[in-house]
GROMACS .gro file of C-alpha atoms in nm:
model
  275
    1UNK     CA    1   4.860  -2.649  18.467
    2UNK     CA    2   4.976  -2.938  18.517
    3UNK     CA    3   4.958  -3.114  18.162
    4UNK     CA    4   5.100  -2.781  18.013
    5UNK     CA    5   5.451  -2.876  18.177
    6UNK     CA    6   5.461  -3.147  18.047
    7UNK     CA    7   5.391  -3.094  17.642
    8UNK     CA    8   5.658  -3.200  17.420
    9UNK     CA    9   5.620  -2.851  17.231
   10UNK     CA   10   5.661  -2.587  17.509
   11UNK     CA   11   5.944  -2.825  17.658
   12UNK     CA   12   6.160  -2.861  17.312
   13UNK     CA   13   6.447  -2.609  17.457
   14UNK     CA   14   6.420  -2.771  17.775
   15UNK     CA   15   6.469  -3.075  17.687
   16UNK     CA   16   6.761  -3.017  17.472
   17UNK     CA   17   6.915  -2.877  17.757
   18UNK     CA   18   6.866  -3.175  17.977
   19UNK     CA   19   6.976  -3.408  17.727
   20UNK     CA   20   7.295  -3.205  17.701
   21UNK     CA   21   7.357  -3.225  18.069
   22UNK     CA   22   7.289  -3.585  18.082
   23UNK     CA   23   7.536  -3.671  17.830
   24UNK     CA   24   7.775  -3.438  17.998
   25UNK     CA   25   7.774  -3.586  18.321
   26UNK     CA   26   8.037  -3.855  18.263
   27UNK     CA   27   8.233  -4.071  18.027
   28UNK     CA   28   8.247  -4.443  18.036
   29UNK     CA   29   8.324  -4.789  17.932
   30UNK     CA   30   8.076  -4.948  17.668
   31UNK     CA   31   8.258  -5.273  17.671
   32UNK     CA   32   8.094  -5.514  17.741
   33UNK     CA   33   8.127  -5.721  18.102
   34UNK     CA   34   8.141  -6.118  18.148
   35UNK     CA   35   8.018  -6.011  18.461
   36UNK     CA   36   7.684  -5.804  18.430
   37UNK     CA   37   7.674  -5.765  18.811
   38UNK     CA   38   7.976  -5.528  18.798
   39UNK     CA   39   7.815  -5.314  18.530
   40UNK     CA   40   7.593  -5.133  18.754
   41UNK     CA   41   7.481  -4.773  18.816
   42UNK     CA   42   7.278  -4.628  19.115
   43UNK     CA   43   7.023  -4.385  19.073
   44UNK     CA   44   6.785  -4.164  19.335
   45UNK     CA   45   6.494  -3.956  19.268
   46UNK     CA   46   6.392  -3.693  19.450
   47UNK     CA   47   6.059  -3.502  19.391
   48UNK     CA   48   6.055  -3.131  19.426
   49UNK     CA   49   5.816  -3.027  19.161
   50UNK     CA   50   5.535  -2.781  19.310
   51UNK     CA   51   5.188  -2.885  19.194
   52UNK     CA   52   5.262  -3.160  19.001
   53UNK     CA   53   5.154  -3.525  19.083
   54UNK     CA   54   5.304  -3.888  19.135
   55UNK     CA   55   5.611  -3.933  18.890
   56UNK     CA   56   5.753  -4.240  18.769
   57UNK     CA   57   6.066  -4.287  18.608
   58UNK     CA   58   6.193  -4.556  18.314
   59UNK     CA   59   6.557  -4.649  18.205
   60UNK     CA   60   6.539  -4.785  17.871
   61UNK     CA   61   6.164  -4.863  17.910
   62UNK     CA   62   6.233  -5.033  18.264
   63UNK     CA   63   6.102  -4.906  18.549
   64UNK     CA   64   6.344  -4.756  18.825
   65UNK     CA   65   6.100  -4.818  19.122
   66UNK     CA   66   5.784  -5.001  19.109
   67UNK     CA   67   5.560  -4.740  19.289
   68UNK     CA   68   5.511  -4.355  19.153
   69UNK     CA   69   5.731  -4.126  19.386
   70UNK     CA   70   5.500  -3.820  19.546
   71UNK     CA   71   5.596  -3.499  19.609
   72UNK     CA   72   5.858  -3.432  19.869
   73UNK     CA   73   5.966  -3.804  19.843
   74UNK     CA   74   6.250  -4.006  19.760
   75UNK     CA   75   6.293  -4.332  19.594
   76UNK     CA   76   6.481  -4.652  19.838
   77UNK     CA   77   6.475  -4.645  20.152
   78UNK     CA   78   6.615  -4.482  20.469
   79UNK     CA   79   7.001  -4.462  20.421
   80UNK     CA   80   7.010  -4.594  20.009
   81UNK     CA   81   6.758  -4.392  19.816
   82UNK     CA   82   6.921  -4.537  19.504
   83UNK     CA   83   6.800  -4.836  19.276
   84UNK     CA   84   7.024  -5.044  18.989
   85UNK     CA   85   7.060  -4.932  18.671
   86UNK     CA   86   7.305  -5.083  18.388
   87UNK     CA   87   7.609  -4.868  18.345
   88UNK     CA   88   7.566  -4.778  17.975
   89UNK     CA   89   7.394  -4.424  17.748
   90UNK     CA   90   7.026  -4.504  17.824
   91UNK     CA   91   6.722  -4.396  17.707
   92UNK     CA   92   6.527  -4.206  18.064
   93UNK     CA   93   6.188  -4.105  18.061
   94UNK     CA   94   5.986  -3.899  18.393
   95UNK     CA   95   5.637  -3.918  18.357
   96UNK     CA   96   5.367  -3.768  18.518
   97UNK     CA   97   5.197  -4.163  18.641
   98UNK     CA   98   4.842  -4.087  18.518
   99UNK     CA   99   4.979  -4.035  18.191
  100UNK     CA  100   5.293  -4.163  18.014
  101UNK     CA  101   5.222  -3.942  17.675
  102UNK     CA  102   5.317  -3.615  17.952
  103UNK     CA  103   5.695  -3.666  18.039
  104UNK     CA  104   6.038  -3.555  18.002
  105UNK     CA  105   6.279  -3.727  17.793
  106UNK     CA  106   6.701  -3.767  17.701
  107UNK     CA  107   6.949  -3.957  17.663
  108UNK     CA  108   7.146  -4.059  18.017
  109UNK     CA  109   7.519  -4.156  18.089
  110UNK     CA  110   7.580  -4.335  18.427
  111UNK     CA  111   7.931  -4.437  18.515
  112UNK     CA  112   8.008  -4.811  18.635
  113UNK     CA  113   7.982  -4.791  18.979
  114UNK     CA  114   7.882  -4.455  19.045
  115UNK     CA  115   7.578  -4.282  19.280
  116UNK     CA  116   7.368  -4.027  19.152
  117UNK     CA  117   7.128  -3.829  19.288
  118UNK     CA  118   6.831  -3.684  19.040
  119UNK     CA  119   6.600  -3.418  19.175
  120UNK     CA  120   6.312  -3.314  18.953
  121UNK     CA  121   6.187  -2.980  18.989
  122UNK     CA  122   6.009  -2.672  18.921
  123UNK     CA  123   6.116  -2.305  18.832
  124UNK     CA  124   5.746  -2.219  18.823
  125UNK     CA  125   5.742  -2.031  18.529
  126UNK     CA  126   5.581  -2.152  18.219
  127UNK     CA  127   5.820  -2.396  18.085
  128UNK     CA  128   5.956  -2.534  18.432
  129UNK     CA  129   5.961  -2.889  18.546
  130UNK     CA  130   6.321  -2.976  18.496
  131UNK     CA  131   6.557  -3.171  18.713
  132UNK     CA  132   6.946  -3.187  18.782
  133UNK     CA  133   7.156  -3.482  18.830
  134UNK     CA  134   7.453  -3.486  19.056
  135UNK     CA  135   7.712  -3.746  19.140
  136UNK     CA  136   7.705  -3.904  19.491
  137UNK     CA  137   8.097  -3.892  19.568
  138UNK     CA  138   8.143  -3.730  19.919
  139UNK     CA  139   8.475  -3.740  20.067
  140UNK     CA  140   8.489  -4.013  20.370
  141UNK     CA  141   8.485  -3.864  20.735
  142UNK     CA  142   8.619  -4.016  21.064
  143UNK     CA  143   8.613  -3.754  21.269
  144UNK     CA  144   8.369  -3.563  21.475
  145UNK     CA  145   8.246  -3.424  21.194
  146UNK     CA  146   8.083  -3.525  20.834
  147UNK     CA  147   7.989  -3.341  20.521
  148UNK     CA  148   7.694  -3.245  20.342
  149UNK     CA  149   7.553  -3.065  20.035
  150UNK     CA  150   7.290  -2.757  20.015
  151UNK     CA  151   7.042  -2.703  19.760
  152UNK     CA  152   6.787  -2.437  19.772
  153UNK     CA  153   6.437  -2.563  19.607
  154UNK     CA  154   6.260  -2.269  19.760
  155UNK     CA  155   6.124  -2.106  19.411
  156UNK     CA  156   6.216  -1.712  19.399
  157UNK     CA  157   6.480  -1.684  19.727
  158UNK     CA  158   6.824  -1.646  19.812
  159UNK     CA  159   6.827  -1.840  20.165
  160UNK     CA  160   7.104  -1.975  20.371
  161UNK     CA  161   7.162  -2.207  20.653
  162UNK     CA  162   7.289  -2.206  21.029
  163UNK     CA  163   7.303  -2.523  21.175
  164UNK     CA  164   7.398  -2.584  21.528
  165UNK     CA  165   7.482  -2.880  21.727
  166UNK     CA  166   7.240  -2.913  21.946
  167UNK     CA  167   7.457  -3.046  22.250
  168UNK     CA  168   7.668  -2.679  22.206
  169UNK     CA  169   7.432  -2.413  22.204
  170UNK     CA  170   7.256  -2.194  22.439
  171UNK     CA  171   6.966  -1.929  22.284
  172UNK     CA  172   6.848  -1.692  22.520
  173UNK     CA  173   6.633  -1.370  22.450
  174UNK     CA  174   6.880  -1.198  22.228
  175UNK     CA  175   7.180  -1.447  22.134
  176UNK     CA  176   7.273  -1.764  22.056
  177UNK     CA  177   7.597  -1.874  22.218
  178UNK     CA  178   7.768  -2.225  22.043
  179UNK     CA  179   8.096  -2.349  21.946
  180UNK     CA  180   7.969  -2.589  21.698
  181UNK     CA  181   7.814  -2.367  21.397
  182UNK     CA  182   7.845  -2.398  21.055
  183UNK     CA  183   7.706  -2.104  20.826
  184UNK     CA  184   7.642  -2.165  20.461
  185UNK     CA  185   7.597  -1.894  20.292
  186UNK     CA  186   7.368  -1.729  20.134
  187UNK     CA  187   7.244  -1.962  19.819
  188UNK     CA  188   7.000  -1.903  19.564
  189UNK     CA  189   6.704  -2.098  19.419
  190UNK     CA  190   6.894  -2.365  19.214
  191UNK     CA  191   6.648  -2.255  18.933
  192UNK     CA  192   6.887  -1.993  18.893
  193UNK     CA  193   7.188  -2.171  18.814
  194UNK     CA  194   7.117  -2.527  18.783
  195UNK     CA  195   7.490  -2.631  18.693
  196UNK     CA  196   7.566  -2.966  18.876
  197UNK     CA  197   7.901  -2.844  18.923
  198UNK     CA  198   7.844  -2.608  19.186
  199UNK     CA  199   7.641  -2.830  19.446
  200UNK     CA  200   7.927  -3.070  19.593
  201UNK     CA  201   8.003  -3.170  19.947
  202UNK     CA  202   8.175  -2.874  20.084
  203UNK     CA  203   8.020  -2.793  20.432
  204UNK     CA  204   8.164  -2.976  20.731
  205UNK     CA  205   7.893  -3.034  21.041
  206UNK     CA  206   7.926  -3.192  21.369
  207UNK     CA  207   7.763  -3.582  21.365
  208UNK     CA  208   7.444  -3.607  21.594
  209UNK     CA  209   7.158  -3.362  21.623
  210UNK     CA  210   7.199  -3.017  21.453
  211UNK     CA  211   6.931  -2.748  21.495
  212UNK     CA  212   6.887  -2.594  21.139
  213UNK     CA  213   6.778  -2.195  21.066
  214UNK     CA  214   6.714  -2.044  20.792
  215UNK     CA  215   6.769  -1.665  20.705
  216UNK     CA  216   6.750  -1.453  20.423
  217UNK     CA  217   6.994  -1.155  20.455
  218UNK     CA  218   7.225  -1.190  20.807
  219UNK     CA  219   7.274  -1.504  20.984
  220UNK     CA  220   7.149  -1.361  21.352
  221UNK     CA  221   6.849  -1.251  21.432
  222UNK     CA  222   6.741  -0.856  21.412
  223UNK     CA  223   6.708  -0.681  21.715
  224UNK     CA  224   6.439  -0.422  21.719
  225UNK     CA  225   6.625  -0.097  21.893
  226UNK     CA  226   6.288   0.059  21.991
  227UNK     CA  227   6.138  -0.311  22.061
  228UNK     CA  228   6.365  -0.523  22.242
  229UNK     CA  229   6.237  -0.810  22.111
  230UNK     CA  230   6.383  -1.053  21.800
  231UNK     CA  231   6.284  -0.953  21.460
  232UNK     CA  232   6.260  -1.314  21.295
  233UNK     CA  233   6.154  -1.184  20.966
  234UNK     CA  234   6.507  -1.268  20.823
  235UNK     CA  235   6.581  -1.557  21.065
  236UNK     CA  236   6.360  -1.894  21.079
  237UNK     CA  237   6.380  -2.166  21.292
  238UNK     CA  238   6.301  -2.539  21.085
  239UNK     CA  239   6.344  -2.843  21.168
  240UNK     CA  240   6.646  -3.034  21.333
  241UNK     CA  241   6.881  -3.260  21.135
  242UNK     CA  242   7.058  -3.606  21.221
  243UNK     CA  243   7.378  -3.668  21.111
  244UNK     CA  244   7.574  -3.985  21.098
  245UNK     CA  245   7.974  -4.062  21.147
  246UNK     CA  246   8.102  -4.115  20.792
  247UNK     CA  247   7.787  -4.058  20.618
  248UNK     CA  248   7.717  -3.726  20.368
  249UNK     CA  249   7.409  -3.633  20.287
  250UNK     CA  250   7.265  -3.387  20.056
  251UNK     CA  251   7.040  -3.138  20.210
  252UNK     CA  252   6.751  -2.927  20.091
  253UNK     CA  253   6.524  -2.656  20.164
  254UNK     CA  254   6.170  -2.729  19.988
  255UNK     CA  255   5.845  -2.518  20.026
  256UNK     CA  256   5.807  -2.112  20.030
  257UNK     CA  257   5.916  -1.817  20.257
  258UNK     CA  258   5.562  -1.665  20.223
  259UNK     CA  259   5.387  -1.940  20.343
  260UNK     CA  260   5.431  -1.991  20.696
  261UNK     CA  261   5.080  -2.100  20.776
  262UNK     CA  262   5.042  -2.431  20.467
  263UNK     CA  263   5.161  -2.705  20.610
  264UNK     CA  264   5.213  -2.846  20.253
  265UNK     CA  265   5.419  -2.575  20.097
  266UNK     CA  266   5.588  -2.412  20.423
  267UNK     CA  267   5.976  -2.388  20.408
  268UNK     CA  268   6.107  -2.666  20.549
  269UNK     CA  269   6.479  -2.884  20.552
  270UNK     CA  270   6.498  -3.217  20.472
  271UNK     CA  271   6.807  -3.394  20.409
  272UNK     CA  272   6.919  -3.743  20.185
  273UNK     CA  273   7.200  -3.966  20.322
  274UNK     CA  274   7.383  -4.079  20.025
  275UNK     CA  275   7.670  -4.336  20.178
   0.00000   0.00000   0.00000
């Protein structure tokens, strides 16, 4: 299954596509720098391809990050996931690391200066490891509050978040009671529609400790009129989210609705700072 992704053959479309996007993403400069420092990009990877193994990545036959990057990873480190790239149309290859004949190839454009984020996924159908590039430029915050962006990598769903600050809100057996909420929307699998355009840093939250849920048609729990008791088959509880003053962060939802008891492919939320 995993070798049949990657074959240059049932990928030709694909990759015309991706090479398209690439080259869309941004114009630049090609002159040429007395400085070399200055022409630099910054790129991050982020792994969201179900069933598919360690990935490595090369820019113009150099690679990004020494180690392969596992599933539900991301290159860097804790607050930079990005490594230096030079700010030119390069030639980028992602390759499955037991073998570099299986990969996915284009042509990339990376603006001097800029942040991007890369996240290589899969659609799960039968020509569906793909990935989408998006550039890092979140507004600056010095407030109370910061900004982040949603993707939904959960294959097949429409899903959206509530997250709550955690120092606001009171649940008891039938409500939850804050003053700090922020409500995304419902959003579909970005396998959908995986146009860069529409993923930017548009939802405000409060900084510190948010408490995320999931849910899949309303954004409260059901109550069950002839079982008083909370229905949470459209309302899940994940995991809880820092957030830091003037940092963004892109935020995900990786794994499956149906699969509440694998601890590898449950849904969960993870998040990316990106500043």
């Amino acid at each position: 299954m995993i070798f049949n992704k990657f074959r240059p053959i049932s990928f030709c479309n694909k990759l015309k596509a991706f090479s398209f996007q690439l080259l869309a993403l941004s114009l630049f400069s090609c002159n040429k720098s007395a400085n070399i420092n200055a022409n630099k990009s910054f790129v991050g990877l982020t792994h969201v391809a179900y069933g598919v193994g360690p990935v490595s990545m090369t820019i113009d036959g150099t690679l990004l990050y020494s180690n392969p990057l596992a599933f539900g990873l991301t290159t860097g480190i804790d607050g930079n996931p990005y490594d230096t790239t030079i700010s030119r149309i390069s030639d980028m290859n992602i390759f499955l690391a037991q073998d570099t004949s299986m990969n996915i190839h284009g042509n990339a454009a990376f603006q001097q200066g800029g942040h991007y984020s890369i996240f290589f996924f899969d659609t799960l159908n039968s020509n569906s490891t793909t990935l989408i590039i998006l550039q890092d430029n979140p507004p600056v915050r010095y407030d109370t509050f910061t900004t982040i962006r949603f993707m939904n990598f959960s294959p097949g769903s429409y899903i959206g978040l509530k997250l709550i600050y955690k120092n606001d809100y009171l649940i008891d057996t039938f409500h939850i009671s804050v003053r700090d909420t922020i409500i995304t929307g419902i959003t579909p699998f970005i396998g959908y529609n995986p146009n860069p355009g529409l993923y930017t840093f548009s939802q405000l939250v409060h900084i510190g400790t948010n408490q995320i849920f999931a849910f899949t048609d309303s954004s409260n729990p059901r109550i069950d009129s002839l079982n008083p008791s909370l229905d949470s088959t459209n309302f899940i509880r994940l995991d809880s989210l820092q957030f830091d003053s003037t940092k963004s962060y892109n935020v995900y939802l990786q794994g499956f609705l149906d699969s509440p008891n694998s601890q590898q492919n449950k849904l969960m939320i993870k998040s990316v700072r990106v500043n």
